[in-house]
mmCIF file of C-alpha atoms in Angstrom:
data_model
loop_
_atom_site.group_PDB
_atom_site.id
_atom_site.type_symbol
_atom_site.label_atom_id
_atom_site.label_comp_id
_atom_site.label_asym_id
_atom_site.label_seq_id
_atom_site.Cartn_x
_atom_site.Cartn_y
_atom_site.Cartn_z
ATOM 1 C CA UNK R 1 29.426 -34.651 32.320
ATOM 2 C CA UNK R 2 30.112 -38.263 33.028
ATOM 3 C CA UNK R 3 32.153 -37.853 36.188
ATOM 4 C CA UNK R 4 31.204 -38.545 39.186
ATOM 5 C CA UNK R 5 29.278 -36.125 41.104
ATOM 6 C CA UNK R 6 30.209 -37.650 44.649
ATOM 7 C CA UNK R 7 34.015 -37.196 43.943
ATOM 8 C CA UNK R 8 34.078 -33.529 43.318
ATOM 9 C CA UNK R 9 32.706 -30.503 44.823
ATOM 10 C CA UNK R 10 31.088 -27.200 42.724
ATOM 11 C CA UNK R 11 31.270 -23.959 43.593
ATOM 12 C CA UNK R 12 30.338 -20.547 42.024
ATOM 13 C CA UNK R 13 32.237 -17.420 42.380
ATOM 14 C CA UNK R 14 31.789 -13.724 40.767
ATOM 15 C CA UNK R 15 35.845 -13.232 38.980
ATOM 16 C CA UNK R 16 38.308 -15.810 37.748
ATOM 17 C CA UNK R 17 40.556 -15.168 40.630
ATOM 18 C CA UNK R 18 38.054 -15.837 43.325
ATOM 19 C CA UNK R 19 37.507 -19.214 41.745
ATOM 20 C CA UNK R 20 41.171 -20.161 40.928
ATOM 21 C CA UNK R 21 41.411 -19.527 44.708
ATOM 22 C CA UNK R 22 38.331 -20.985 46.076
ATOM 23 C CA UNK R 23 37.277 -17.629 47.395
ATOM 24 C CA UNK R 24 34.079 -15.728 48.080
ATOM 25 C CA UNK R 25 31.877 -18.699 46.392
ATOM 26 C CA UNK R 26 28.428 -17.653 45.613
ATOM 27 C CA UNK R 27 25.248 -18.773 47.255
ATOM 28 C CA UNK R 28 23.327 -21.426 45.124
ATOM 29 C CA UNK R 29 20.123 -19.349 45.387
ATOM 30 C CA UNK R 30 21.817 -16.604 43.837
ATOM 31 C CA UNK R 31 20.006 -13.554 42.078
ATOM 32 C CA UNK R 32 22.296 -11.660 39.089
ATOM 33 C CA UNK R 33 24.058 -8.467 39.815
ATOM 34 C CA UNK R 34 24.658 -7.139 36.573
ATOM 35 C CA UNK R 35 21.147 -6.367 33.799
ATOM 36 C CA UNK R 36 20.867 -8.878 31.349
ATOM 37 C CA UNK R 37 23.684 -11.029 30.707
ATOM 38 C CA UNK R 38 26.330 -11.955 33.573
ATOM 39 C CA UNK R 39 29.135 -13.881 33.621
ATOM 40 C CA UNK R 40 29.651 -16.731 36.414
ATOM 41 C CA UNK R 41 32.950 -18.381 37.106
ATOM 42 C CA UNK R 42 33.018 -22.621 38.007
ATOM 43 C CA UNK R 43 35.460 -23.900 40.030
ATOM 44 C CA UNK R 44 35.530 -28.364 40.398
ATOM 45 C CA UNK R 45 37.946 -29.623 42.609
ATOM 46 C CA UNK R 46 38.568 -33.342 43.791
ATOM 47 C CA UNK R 47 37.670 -34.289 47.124
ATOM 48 C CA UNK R 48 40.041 -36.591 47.567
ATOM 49 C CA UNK R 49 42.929 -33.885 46.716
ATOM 50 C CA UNK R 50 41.756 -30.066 47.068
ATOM 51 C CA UNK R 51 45.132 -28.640 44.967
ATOM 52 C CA UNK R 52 43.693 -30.762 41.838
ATOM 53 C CA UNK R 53 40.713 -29.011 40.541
ATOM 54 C CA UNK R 54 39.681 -26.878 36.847
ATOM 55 C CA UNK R 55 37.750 -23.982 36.606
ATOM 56 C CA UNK R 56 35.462 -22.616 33.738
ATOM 57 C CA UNK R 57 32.535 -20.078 33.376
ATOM 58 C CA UNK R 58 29.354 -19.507 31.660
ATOM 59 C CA UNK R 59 26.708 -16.785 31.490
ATOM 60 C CA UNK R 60 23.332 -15.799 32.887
ATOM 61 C CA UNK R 61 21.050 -14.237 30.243
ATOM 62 C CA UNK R 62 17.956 -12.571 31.142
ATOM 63 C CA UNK R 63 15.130 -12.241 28.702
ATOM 64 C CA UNK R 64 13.434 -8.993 28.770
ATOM 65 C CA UNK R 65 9.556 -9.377 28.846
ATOM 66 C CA UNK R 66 7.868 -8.642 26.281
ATOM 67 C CA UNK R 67 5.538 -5.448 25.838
ATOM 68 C CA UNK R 68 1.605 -6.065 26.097
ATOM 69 C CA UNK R 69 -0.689 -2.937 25.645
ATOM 70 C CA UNK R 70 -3.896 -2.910 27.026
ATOM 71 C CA UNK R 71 -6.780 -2.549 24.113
ATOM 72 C CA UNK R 72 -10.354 -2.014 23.347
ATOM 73 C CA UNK R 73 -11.672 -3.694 20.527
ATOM 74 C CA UNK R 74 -15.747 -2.868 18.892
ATOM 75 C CA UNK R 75 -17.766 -4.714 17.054
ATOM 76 C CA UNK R 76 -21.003 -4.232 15.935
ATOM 77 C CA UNK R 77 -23.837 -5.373 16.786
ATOM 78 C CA UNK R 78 -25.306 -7.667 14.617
ATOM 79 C CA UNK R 79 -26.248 -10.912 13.680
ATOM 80 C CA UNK R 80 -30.069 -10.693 13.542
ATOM 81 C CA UNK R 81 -30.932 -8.061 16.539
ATOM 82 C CA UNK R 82 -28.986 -5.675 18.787
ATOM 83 C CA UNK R 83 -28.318 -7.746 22.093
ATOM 84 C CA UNK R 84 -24.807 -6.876 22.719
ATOM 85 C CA UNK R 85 -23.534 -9.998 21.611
ATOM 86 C CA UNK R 86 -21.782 -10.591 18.802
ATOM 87 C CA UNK R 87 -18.614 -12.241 17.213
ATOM 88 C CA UNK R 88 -15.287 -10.687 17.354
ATOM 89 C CA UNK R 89 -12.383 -11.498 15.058
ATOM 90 C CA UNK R 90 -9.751 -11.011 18.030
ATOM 91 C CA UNK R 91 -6.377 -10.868 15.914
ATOM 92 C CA UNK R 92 -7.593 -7.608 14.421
ATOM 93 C CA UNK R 93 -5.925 -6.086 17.595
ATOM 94 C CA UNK R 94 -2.771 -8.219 17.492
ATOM 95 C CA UNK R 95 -0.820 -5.593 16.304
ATOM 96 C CA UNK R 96 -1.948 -2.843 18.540
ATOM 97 C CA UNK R 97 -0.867 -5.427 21.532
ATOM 98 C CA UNK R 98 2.433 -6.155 20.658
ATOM 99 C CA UNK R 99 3.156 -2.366 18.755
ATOM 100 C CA UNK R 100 3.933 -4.588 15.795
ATOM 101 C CA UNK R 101 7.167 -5.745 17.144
ATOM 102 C CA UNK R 102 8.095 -9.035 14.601
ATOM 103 C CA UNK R 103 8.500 -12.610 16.722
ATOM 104 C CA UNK R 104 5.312 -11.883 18.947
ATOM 105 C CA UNK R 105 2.556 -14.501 19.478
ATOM 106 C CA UNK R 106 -0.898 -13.697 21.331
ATOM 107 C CA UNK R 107 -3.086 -15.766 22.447
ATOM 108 C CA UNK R 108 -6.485 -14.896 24.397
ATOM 109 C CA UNK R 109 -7.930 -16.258 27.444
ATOM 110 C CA UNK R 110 -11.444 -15.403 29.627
ATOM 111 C CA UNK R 111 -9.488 -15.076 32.485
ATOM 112 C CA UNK R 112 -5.984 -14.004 34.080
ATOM 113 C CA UNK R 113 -4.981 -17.234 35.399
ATOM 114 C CA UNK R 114 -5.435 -19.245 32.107
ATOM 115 C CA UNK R 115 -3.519 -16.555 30.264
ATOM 116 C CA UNK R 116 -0.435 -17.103 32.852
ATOM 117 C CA UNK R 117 -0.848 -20.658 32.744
ATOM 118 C CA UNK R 118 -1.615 -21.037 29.255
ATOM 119 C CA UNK R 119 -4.666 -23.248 29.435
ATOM 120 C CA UNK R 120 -8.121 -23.350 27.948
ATOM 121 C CA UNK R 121 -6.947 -20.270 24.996
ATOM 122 C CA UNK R 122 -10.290 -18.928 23.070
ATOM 123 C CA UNK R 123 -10.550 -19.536 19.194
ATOM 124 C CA UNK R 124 -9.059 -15.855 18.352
ATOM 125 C CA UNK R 125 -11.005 -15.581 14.780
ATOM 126 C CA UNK R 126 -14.434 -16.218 16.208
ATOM 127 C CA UNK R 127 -15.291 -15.017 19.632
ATOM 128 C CA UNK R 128 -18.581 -14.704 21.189
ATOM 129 C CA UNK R 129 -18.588 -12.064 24.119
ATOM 130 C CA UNK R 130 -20.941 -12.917 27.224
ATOM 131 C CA UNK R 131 -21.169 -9.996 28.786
ATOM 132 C CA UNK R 132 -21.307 -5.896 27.278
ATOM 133 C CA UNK R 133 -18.655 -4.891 27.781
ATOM 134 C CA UNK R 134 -16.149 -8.244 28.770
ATOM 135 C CA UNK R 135 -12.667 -7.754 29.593
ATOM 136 C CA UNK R 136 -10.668 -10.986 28.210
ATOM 137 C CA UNK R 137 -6.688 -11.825 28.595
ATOM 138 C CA UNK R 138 -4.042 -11.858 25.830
ATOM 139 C CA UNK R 139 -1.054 -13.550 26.445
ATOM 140 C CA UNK R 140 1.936 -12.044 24.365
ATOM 141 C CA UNK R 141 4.754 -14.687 23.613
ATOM 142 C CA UNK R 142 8.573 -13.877 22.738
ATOM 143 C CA UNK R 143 8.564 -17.311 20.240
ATOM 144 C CA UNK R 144 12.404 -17.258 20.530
ATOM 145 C CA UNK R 145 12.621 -16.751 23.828
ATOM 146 C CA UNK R 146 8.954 -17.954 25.026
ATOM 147 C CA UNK R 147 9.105 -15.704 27.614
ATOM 148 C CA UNK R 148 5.447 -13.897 28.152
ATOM 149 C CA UNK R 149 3.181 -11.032 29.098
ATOM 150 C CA UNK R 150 -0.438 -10.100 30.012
ATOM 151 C CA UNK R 151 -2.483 -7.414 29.009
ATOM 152 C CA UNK R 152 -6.301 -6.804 28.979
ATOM 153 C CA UNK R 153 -8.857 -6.493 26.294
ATOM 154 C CA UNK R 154 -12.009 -4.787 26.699
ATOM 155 C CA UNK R 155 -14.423 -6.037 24.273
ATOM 156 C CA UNK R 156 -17.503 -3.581 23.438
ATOM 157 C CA UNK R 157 -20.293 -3.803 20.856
ATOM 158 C CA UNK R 158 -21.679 -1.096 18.774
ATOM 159 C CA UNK R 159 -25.183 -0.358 18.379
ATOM 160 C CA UNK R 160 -24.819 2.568 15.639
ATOM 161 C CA UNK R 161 -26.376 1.603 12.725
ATOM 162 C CA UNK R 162 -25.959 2.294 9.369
ATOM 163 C CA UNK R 163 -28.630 1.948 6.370
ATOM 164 C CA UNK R 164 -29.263 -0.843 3.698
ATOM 165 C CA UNK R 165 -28.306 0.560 0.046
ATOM 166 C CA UNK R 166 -29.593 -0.554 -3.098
ATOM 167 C CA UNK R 167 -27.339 -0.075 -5.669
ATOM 168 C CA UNK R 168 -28.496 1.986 -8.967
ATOM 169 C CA UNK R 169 -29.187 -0.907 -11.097
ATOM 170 C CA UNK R 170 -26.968 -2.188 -14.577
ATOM 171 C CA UNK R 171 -28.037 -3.758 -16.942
ATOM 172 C CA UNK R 172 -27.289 -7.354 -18.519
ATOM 173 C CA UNK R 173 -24.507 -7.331 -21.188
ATOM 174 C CA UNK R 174 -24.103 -7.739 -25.027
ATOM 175 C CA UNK R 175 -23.350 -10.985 -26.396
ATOM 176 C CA UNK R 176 -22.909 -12.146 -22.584
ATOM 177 C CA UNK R 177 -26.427 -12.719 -21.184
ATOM 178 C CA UNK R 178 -25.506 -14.123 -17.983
ATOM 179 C CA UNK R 179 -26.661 -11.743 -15.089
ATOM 180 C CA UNK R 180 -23.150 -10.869 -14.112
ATOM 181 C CA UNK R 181 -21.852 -6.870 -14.384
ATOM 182 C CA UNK R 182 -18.866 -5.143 -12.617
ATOM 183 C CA UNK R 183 -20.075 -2.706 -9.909
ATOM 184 C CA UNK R 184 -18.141 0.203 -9.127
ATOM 185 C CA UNK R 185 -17.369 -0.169 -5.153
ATOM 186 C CA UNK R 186 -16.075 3.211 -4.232
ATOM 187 C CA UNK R 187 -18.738 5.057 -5.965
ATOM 188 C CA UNK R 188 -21.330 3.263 -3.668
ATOM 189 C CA UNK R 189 -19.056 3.640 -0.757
ATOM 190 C CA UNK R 190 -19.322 7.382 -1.056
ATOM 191 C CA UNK R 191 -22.814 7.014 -1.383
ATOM 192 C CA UNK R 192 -23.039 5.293 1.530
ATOM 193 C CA UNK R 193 -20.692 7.883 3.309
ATOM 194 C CA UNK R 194 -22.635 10.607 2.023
ATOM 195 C CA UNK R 195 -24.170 12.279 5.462
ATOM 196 C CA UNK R 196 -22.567 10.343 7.792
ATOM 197 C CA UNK R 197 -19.518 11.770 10.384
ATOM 198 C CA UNK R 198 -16.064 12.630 8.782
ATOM 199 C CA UNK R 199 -13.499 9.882 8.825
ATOM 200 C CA UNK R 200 -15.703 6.733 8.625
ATOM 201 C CA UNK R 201 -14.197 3.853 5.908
ATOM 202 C CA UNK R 202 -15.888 1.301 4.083
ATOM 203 C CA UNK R 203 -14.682 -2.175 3.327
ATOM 204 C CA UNK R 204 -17.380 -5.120 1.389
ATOM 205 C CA UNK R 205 -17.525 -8.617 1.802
ATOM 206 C CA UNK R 206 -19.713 -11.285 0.250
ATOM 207 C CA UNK R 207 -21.412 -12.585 3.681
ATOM 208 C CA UNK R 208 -22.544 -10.692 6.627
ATOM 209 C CA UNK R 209 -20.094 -13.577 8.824
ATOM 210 C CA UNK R 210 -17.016 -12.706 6.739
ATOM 211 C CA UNK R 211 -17.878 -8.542 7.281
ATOM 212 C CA UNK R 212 -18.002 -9.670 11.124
ATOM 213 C CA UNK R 213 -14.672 -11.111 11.049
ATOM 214 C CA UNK R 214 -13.562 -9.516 8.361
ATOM 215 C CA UNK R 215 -12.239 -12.357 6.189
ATOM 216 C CA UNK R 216 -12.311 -12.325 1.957
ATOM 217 C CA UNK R 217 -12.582 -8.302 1.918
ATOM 218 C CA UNK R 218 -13.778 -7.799 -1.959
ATOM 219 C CA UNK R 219 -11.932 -5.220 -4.214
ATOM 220 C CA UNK R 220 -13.252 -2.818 -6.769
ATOM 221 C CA UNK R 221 -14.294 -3.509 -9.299
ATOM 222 C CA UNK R 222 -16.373 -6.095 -8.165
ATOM 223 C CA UNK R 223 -18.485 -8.692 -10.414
ATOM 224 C CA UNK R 224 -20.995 -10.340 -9.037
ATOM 225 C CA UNK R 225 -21.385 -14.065 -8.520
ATOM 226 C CA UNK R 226 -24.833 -14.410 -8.398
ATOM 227 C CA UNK R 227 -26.834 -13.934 -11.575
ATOM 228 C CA UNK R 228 -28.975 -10.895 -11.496
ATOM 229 C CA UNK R 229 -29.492 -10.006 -8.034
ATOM 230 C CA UNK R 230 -26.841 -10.350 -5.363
ATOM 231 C CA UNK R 231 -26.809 -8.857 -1.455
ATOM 232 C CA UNK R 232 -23.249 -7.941 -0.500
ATOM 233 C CA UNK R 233 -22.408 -6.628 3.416
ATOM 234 C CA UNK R 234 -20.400 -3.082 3.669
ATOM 235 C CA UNK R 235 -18.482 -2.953 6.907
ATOM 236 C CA UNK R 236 -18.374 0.901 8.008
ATOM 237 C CA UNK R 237 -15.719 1.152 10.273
ATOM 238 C CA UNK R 238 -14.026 4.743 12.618
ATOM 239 C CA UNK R 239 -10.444 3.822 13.398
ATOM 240 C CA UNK R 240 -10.747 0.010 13.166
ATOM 241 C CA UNK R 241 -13.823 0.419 15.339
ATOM 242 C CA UNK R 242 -16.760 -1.224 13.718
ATOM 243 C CA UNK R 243 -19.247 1.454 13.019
ATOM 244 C CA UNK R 244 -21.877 -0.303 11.599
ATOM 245 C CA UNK R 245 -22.866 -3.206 8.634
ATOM 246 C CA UNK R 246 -25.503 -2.601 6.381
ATOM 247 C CA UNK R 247 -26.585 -4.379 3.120
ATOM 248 C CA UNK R 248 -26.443 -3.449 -0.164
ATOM 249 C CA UNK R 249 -28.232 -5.263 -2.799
ATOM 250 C CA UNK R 250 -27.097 -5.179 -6.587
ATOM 251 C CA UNK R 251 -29.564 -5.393 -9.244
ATOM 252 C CA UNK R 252 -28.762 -6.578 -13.056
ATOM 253 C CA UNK R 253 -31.266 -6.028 -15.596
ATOM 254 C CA UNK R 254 -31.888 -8.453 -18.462
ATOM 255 C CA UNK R 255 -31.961 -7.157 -21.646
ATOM 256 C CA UNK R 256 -35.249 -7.082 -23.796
#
């Protein structure tokens, strides 16, 4: 506090009774004996008179380190032509990192050292791999304790593909001639579905961008924004795994 430092001496002991009689004092570089939480004992004296001094304790707490998994994480392949480049939405896997344990924050990093430092993180929603495969960093964060792990992330693209659909075309309706109609989503996800391997999902999206990251998922049933002709982008994923993107293009008919 605000004595002075000069006029008393510190030491640290491991009981009450060593430091009531200034025995056995600890060694200032001084690693804890007991898991987790320990219990240190102070004793001050005066240096001017040894018999007049106080004693007091506190505790050593040791944060346990977070749990990082190691994950893979595919995306497909898209964006104009099959290169193995693409853009990854890296939170997808946040979860699978940190098992869902609440009070967790990730970050990602291109290489080990940045992720220990913390320097130069990558924007997590929109990643552009450089290499197929690339093995990036994620830093997982206690954010009460800010105490940190590491684990790798192999990024992967996909170069299944999976066919354009054209929806079975509606027509226009009464009294509301405006090129807009609800479209039954599930029935052309099945369609889609139909012949391709067992356990396969389908999620749409209005943009083939937002199907990348997968951002503004659309929900059934779905009317269309664009008068009379519309392209959505179905996202065919296996397990979170992107499986493939394919278009399929809605058709409204005007009445005669």
């Amino acid at each position: 506090g605000t004595q002075d430092a000069a006029s008393n001496t510190i030491s640290y002991h491991s009981s009450q009774f060593d430091a009531a009689n200034s025995e056995n004092p600890l060694p200032n570089n001084y690693t804890n004996e007991t898991p987790e939480s320990e219990t240190i004992f102070i004793r001050i004296e005066n240096n001017e008179n040894t018999a007049c001094f106080s004693t007091g304790n506190f505790n050593l707490i040791i944060n346990v380190i977070p749990e990082a998994i190691d994950t893979s994480l595919y995306q497909c392949d898209e964006q104009g032509m099959v290169d193995g480049f693409t853009t990854f939405n890296l939170t997808e896997i946040n979860d699978e990192i940190t098992a869902s344990i609440p009070e967790r924050m990730v970050q990602f990093y291109t290489s080990l050292s940045n992720a220990e430092s913390d320097t130069n993180a990558v924007d997590a929603t929109a990643f552009n791999n450089t290499s197929n495969p690339q093995t990036i960093y994620a830093r997982v964060s206690n954010t009460t304790t800010l105490c940190f792990n590491t684990a790798t992330v192999t990024l992967e693209t996909s170069d299944t593909e999976v066919l354009d659909y054209t929806a079975p075309s509606v027509c226009d309706e009464f009294d509301s001639e405006d090129g807009l109609n609800t479209f039954n989503l599930n029935t052309i996800a099945t369609d889609i579905l139909d012949g391709l391997p067992e356990g396969l999902t389908i999620v749409f999206y209005q943009t083939e961008n937002n199907a990348l990251l997968e951002q503004a998922p659309l929900s059934s049933p779905y009317e269309n924004t664009s008068a009379y002709t519309q392209t959505l982008y179905a996202r065919v994923e296996n397990d979170n795994a992107c499986y493939g993107i394919s278009r399929v293009f809605l058709n409204i008919n005007p009445l005669p």
